[in-house]
Coordinates of C-alpha atoms and ligand atoms in Angstrom, one line a residue:
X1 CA -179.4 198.1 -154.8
X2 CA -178.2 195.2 -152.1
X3 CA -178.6 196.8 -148.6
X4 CA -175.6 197.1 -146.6
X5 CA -177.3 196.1 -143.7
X6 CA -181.1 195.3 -142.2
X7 CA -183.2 197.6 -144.2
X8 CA -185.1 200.3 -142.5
X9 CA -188.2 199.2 -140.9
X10 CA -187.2 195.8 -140.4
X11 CA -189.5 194.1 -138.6
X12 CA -187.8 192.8 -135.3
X13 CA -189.5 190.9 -132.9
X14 CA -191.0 187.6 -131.6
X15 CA -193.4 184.5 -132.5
X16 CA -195.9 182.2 -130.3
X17 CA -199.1 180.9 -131.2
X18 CA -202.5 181.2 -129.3
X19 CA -202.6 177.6 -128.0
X20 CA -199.0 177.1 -127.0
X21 CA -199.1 180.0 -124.1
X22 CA -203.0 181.5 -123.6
X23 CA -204.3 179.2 -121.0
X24 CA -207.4 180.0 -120.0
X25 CA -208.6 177.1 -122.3
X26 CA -212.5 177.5 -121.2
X27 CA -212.2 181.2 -120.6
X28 CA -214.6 183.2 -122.2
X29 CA -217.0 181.0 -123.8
X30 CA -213.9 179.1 -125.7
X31 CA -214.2 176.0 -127.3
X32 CA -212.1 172.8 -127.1
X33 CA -209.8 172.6 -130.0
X34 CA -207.2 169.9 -131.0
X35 CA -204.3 171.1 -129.0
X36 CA -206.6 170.4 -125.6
X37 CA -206.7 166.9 -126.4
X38 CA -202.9 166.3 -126.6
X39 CA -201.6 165.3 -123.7
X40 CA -197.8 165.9 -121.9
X41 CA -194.7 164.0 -123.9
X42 CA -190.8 164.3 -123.7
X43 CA -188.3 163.6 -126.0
X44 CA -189.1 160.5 -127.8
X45 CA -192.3 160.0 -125.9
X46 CA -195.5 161.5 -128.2
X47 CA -198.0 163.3 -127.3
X48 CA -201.1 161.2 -127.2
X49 CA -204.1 162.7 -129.0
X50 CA -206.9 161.4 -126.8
X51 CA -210.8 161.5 -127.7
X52 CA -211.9 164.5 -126.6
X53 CA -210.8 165.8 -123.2
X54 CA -210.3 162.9 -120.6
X55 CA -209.8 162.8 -116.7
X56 CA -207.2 162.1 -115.5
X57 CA -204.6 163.3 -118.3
X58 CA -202.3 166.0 -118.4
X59 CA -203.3 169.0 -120.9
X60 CA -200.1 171.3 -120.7
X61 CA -202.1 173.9 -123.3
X62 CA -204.8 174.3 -121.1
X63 CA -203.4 176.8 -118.6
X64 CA -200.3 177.3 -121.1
X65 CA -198.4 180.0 -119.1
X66 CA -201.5 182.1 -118.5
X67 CA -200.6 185.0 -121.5
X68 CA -204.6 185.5 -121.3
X69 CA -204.2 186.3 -118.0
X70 CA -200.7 188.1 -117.8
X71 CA -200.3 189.2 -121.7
X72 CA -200.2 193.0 -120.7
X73 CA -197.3 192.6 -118.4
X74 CA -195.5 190.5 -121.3
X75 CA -196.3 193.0 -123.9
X76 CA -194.1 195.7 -121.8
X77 CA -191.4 193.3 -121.8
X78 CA -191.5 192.9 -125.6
X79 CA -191.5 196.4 -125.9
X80 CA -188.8 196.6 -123.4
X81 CA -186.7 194.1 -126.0
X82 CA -187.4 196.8 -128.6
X83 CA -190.0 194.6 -130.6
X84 CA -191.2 196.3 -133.8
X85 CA -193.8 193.4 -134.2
X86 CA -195.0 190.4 -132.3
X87 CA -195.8 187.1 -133.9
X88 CA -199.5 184.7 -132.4
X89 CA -202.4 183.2 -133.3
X90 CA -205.6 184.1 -133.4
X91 CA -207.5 180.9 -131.6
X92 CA -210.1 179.5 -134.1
X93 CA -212.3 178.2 -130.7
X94 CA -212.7 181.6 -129.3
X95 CA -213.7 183.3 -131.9
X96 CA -216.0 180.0 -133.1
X97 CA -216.0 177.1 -130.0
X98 CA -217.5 174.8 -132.4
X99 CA -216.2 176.0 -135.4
X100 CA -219.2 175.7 -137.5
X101 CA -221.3 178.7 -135.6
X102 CA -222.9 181.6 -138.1
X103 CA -221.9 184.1 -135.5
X104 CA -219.0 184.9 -134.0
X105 CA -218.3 184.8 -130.0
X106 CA -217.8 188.9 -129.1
X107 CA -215.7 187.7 -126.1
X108 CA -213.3 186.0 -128.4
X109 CA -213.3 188.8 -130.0
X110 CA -212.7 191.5 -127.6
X111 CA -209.4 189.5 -126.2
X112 CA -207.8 190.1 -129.1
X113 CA -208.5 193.9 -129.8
X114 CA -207.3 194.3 -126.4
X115 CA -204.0 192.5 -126.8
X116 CA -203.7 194.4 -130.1
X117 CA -204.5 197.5 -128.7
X118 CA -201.9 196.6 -126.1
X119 CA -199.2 196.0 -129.3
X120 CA -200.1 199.0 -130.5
X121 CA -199.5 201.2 -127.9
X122 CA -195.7 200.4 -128.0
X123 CA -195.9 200.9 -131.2
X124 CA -195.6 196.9 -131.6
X125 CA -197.3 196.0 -134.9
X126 CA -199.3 192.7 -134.6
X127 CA -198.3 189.7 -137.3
X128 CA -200.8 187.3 -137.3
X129 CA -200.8 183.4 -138.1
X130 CA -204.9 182.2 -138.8
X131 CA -204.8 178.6 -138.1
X132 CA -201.8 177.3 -136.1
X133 CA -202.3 173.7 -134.8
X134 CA -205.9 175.3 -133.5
X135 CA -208.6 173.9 -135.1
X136 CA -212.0 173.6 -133.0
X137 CA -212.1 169.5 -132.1
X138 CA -215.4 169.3 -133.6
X139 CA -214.7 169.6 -136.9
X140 CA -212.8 167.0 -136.5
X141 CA -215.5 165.1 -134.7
X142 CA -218.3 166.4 -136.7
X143 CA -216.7 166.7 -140.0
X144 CA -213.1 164.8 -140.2
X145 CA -211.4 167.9 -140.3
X146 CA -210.4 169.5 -143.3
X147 CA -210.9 165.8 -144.7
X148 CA -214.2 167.5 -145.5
X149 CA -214.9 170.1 -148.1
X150 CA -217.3 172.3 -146.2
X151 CA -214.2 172.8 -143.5
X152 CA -213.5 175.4 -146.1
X153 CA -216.4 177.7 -145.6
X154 CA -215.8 177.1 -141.9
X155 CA -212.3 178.4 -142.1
X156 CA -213.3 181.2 -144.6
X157 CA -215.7 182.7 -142.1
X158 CA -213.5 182.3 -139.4
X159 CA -210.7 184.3 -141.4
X160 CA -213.0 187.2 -143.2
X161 CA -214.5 187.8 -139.3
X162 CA -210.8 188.1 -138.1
X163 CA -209.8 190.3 -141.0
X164 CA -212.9 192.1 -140.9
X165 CA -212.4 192.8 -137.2
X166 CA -209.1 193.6 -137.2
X167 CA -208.6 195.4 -140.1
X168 CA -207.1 198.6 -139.3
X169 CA -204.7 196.8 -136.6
X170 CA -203.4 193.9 -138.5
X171 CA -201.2 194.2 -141.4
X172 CA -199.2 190.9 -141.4
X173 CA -201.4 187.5 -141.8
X174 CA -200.4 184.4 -142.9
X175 CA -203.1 181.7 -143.2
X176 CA -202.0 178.2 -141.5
X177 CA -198.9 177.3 -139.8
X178 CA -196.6 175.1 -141.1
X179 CA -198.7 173.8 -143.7
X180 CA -195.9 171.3 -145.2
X181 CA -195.4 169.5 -141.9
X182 CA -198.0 166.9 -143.2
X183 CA -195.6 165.5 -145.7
X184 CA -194.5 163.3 -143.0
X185 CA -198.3 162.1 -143.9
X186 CA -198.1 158.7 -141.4
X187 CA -197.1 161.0 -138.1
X188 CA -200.4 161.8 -136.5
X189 CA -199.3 164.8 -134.7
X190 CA -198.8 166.5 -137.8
X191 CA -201.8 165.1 -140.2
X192 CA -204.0 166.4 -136.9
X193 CA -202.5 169.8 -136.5
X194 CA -202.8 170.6 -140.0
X195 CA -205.7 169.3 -140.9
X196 CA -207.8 167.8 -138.2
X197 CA -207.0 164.5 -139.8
X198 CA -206.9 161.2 -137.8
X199 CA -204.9 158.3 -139.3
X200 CA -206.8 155.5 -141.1
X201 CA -206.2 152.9 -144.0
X202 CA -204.1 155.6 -146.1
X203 CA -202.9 158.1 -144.7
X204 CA -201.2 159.6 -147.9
X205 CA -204.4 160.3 -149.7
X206 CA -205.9 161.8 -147.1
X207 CA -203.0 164.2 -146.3
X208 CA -203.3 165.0 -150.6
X209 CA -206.8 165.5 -150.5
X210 CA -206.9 167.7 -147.2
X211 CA -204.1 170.0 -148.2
X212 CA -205.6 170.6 -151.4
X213 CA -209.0 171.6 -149.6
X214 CA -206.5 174.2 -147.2
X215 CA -205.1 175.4 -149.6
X216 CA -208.1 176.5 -151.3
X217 CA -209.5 177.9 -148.1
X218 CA -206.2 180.0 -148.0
X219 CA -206.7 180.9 -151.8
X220 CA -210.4 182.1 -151.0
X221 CA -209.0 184.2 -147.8
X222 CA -206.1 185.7 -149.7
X223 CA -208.8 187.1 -152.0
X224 CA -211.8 188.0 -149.3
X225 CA -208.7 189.4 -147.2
X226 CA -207.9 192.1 -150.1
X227 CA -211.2 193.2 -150.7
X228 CA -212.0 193.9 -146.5
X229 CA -208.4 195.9 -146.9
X230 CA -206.2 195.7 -150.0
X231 CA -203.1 196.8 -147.8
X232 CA -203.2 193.5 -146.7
X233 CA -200.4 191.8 -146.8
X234 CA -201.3 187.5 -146.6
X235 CA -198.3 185.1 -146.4
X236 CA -197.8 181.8 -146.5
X237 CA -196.0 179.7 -143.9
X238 CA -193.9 176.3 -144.1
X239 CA -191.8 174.4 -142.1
X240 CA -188.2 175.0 -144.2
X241 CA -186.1 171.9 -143.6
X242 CA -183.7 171.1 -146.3
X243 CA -183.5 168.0 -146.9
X244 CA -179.7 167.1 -148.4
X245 CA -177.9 164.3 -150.0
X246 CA -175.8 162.2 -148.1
X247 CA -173.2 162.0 -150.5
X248 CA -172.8 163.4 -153.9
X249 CA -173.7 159.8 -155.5
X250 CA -176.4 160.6 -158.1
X251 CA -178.9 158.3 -156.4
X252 CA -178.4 160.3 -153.4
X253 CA -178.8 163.8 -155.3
X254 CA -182.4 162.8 -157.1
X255 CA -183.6 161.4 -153.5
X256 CA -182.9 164.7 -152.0
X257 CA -184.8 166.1 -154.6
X258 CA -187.3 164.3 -154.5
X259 CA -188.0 164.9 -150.7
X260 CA -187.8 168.6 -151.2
X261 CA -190.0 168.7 -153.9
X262 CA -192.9 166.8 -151.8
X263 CA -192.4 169.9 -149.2
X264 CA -191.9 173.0 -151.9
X265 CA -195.5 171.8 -153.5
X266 CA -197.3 173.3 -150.4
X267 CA -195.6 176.8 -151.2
X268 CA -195.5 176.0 -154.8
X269 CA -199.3 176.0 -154.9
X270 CA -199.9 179.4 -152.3
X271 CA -197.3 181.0 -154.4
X272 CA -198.0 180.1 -158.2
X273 CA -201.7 178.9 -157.6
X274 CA -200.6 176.0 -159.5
X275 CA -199.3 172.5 -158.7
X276 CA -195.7 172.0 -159.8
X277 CA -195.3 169.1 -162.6
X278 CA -193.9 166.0 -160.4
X279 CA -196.3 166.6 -157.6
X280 CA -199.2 166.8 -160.0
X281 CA -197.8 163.6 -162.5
X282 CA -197.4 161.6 -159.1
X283 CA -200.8 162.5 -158.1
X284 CA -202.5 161.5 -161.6
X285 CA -200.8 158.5 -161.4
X286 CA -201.9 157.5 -158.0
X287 CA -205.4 158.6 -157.9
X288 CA -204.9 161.2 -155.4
X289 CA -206.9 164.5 -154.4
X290 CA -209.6 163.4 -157.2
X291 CA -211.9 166.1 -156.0
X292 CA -210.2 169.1 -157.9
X293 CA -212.7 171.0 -159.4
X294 CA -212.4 174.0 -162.7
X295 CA -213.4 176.4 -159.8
X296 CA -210.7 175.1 -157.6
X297 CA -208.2 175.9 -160.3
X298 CA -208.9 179.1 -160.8
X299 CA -209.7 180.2 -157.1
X300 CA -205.5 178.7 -156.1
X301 CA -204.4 181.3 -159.3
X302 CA -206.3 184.7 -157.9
X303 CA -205.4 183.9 -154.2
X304 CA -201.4 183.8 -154.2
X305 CA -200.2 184.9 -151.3
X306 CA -197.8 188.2 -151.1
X307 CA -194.6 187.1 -149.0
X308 CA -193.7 183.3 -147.9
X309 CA -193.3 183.2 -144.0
X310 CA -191.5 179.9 -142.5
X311 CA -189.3 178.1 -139.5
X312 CA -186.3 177.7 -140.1
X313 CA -185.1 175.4 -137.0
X314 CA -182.4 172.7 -139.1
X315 CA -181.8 170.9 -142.2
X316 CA -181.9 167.1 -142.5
X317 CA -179.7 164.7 -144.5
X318 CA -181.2 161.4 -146.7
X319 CA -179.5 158.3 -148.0
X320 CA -180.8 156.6 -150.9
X321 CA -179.3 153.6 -149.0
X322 CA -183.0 154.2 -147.0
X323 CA -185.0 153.9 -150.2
X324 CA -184.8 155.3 -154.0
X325 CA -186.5 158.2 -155.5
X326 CA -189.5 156.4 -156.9
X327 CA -190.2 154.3 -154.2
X328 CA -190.4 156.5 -151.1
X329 CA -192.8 155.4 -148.0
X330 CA -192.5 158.4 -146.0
X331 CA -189.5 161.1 -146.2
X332 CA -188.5 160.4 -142.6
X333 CA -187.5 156.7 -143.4
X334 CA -184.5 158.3 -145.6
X335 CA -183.0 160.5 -142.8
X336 CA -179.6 159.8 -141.7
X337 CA -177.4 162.0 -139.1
X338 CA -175.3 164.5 -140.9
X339 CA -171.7 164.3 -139.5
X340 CA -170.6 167.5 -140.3
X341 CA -173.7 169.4 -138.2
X342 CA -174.0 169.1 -134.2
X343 CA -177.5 168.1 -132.4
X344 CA -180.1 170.0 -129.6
X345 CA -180.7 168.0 -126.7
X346 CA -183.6 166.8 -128.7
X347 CA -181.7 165.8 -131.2
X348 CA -182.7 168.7 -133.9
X349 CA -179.3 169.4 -135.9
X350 CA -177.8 173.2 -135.6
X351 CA -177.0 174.6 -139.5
X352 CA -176.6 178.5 -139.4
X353 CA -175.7 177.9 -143.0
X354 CA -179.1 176.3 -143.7
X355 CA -180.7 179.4 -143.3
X356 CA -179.0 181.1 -145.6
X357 CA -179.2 178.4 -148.0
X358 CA -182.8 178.7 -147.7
X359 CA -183.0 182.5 -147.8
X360 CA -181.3 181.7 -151.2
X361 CA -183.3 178.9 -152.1
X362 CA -186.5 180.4 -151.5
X363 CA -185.9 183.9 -153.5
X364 CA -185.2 181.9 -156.4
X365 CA -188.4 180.0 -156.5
X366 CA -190.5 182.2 -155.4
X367 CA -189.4 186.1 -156.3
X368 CA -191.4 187.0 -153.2
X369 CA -190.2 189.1 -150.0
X370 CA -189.7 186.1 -147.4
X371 CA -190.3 186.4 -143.6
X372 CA -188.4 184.4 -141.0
X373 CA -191.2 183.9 -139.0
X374 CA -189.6 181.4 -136.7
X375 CA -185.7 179.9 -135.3
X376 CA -184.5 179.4 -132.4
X377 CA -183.4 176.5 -129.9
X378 CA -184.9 174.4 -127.3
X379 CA -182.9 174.2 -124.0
X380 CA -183.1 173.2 -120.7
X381 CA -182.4 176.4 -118.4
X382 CA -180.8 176.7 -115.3
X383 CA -181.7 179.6 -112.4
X384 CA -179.2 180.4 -110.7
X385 CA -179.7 181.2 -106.6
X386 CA -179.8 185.4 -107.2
X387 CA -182.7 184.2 -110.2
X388 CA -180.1 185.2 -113.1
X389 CA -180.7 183.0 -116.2
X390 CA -177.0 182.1 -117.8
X391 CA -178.5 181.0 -121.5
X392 CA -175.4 181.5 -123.9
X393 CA -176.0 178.6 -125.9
X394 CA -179.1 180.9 -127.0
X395 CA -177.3 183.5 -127.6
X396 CA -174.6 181.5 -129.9
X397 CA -177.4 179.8 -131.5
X398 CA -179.0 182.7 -132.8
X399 CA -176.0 185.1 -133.3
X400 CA -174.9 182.4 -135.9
X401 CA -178.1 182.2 -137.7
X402 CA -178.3 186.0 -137.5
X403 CA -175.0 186.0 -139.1
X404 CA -176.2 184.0 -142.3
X405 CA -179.0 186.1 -142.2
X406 CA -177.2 189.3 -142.9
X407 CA -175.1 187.5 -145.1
X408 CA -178.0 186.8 -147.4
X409 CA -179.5 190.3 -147.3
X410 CA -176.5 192.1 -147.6
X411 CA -174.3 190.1 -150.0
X412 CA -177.3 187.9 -151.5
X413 CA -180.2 190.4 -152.1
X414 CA -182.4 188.7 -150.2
X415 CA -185.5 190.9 -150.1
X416 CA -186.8 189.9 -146.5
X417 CA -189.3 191.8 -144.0
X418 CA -188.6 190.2 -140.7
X419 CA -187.2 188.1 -137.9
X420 CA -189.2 186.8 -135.3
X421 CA -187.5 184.4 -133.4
X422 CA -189.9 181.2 -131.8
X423 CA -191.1 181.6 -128.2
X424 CA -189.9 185.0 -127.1
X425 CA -191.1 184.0 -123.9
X426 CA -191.5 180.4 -122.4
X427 CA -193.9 178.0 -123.6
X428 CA -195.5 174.9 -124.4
X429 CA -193.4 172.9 -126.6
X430 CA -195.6 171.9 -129.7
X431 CA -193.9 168.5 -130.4
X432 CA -193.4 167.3 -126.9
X433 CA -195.9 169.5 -124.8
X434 CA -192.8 170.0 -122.5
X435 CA -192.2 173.3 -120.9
X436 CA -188.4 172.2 -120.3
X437 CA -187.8 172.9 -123.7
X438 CA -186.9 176.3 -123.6
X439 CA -186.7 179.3 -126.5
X440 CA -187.6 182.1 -124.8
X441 CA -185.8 185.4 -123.7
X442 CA -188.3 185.8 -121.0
X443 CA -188.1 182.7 -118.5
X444 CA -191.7 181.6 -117.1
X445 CA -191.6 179.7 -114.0
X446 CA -193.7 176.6 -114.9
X447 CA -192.4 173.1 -115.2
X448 CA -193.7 170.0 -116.7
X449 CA -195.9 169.2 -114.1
X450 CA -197.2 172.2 -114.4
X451 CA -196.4 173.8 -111.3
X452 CA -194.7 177.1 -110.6
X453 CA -195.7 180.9 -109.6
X454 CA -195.8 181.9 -113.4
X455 CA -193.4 184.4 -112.7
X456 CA -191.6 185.7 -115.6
X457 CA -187.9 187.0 -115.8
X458 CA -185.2 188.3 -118.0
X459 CA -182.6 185.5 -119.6
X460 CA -179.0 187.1 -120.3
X461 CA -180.2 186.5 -124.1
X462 CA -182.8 189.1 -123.3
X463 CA -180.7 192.1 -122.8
X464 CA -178.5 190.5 -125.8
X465 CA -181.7 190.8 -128.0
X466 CA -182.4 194.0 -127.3
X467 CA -179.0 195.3 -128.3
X468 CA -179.5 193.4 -131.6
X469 CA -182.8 195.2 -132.3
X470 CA -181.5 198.5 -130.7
X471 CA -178.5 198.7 -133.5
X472 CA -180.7 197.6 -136.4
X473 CA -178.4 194.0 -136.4
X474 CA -175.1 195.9 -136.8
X475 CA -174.1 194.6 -133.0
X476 CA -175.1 190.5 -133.1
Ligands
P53_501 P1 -191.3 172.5 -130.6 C1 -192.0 170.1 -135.9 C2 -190.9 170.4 -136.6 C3 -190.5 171.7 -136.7 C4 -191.3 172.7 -136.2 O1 -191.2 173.2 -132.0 C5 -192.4 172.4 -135.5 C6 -192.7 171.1 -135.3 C7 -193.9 170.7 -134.5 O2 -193.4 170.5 -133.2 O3 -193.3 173.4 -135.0 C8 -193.0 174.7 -135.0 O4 -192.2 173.3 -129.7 C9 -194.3 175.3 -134.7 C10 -194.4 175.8 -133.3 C11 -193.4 175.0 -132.4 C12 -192.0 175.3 -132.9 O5 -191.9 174.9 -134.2 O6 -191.8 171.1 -130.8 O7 -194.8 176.3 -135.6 O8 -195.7 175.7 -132.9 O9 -193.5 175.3 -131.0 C13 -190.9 174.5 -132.1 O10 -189.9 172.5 -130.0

């Protein structure tokens, strides 16, 4: 039967990984991972991914907004919003500085029983991403990332120790963020957060060949995960952009296609354990990811994962006037702006309608329960002289995704678990390493310099939040 609104025991809340607001980068024996070597950029400038940590530059994740330090004081704001479960990261370099260590570091350890402890109290039930943009710098040094086979074990016994560890207070994993940014295999921010990778002669095998290795390691951790607890339940978790077609021209249609199916084959492969046909024909005839082995094959079919988690942020629009089907250099060459959708300040287009497209989308390929593990805009905020924080372009932002939401779970049958929107409280931007771009519901006073008291406060969208959450989505 097709719910008439949010199921029971939807799972309301909020998402932020380790490295974007922890701080406290050397705290407790942790080790340097590639999100301290990525300096401060803005819109349009990148973040520079130095070698190794350098004086002189500005590290933004570093001190973050001091979560290590303040995370019980922003746990009783969550559960003052009414958050049935919070969304982080478990930081690979606390629990393993170097990454390749036998034992674990107990003080890595202990920081997050304590915060989960913390959840729990409020009855706050902890959703967990494994690897999210975090992986310790020398593997990438030592080993070229996941670039290297034996990354896998690495990441295996990073993941049983966590699952081990936490068993009875995690529920909700999912096993590395994002994993399909990399399809935009010639941008080095995202071949180094998912993979460790650094860009060389081609940057498209590598990408192939590296995935394929993370997506065994996820394979092996779905099934280690369900043996430490078989109530387990292990996602997977992309980056869903639509990509559409310009026009309706046929050329147009097959490029659009195309795109999409050189994201779905990350999900495709968590989901089915196999590689869907064009993916697998294109990478025959290239040469790609050569070292696939018979164990490989059947390791990717007995470690599917149980529910796909993904960001949904906007869709994008291609032209085959930017290049056909069959000869595409990289995806983001094809992108043109889509005059029917508006733009962020940094210039991400705003589609409510995506996200139900994708809620539909999604179901259909997958016959999975999904999890909206991420949405939400990036604003510049204003305080006002009394400290009030006027953010209604937050609130319209979300209320309209919200909106589609319910449309797909009520009208659609949409089977989905929860919604956590992206940076329930102020952080460091991923892309840009900005804190001016703002998602949060909680303001943090920090700016891009870094300075500030770290004082955190309630936005209007805050309050609107917790009306949401209070009336189960009926009030948006
Ligand atoms: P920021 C690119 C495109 C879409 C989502 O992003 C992305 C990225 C990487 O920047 O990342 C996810 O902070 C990611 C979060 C990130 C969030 O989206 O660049 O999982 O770590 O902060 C928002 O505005």
């Amino acid at each position: 039967m097709v719910a008439n609104s949010f199921p029971e025991g939807f799972l309301w809340g909020g998402a932020v990984a380790a490295h974007q607001l922890e701080g406290a980068w050397q705290s407790g024996g942790k080790g340097v991972s590639v999100a301290d070597v990525m300096t401060a950029g803005a819109h349009g400038v990148p973040r520079e991914i130095t070698d190794g940590v350098l004086p002189g530059k500005n590290y933004p994740n570093h001190d973050g907004i001091d979560f290590y330090g303040h995370y019980k004081e922003d746990v009783a704001l969550f559960a003052e919003m009414g958050f049935k479960c919070f969304r982080t990261s478990i930081a690979w370099t606390r629990i393993f500085p170097n990454g390749d260590e036998t034992e674990p570091n107990e003080a890595g350890l202990k920081f997050y029983d304590d915060l989960f402890d913390e959840c729990l109290e409020y009855g706050i039930e902890p959703v967990v991403t494994l690897a999210h943009f975090e992986m310790p710098w020398h593997l990438v040094e030592e080993y070229g990332g996941f670039g290297n086979r034996k990354v896998i074990d690495f990441y295996l016994n990073f993941a049983t120790t966590c699952f081990k560890r936490y068993q009875d207070k995690v529920k909700y994993w999912m096993t590395f963020n994002e994993i399909d940014n990399q399809a935009d295999f010639n941008n080095d921010f995202a071949v180094m957060t998912n993979s460790g990778l650094k860009l060389g002669d081609n940057n498209e095998a590598a990408m192939y060949q590296a995935a394929h290795y993370e997506l065994v390691a996820s394979a092996l951790a779905v099934k280690e995960g369900k043996k430490i607890n078989p109530d387990f339940m292990i996602g997977a978790m992309i980056n869903y952009t639509p990509f559409y077609p310009a026009t309706s021209d046929p050329a147009d249609i097959l490029l659009a296609q195309r795109i999409n199916q050189r994201r779905f084959w990350f999900s495709d492969v968590h989901a089915w354990g196999e590689y869907p046909k064009e993916v697998e024909a294109y990478l025959e005839r290239k040469g790609f990811r050569s070292d696939f082995t018979a164990e490989d094959q059947v390791v990717l079919k007995e470690g599917t994962v149980d529910y796909i988690g993904f960001s949904y942020y906007q869709s994008m629009t291609v032209s085959a006037k930017n290049g056909d089907a069959d000869h595409l250099i990289s995806p983001a060459d094809a992108v043109v702006d889509n005059p029917y959708l508006e733009t962020s300040d940094w210039g991400w287009s705003v589609d409510p309608i995506g996200l139900r497209y994708g809620l539909n989308e999604l179901t259909d390929r997958y016959h999975l329960p999904l999890f909206i593990v991420e949405n939400g805009l990036g604003a510049v905020d204003q305080v006002e002289e009394d400290g009030s924080i006027h953010d209604p372009y937050r609130v319209d932002y979300l209320r309209k995704h919200l909106e589609e939401v319910k449309k797909a779970v009520t009208l659609d049958g949409v089977d989905l678990m929860g919604y956590t929107p992206w940076g329930c409280i102020d952080v460091v931007s991923a892309g840009t390493g900005q804190m001016s771009k703002r998602y949060g519901f909680i303001y943090v006073d920090k700016d891009d310099e870094g300075k500030g008291t770290l004082a955190r406060s309630r936005k209007d969208s805050f309050f609107w939040y917790q009306n949401v959450i209070k009336t189960n989505g009926a009030e948006l």
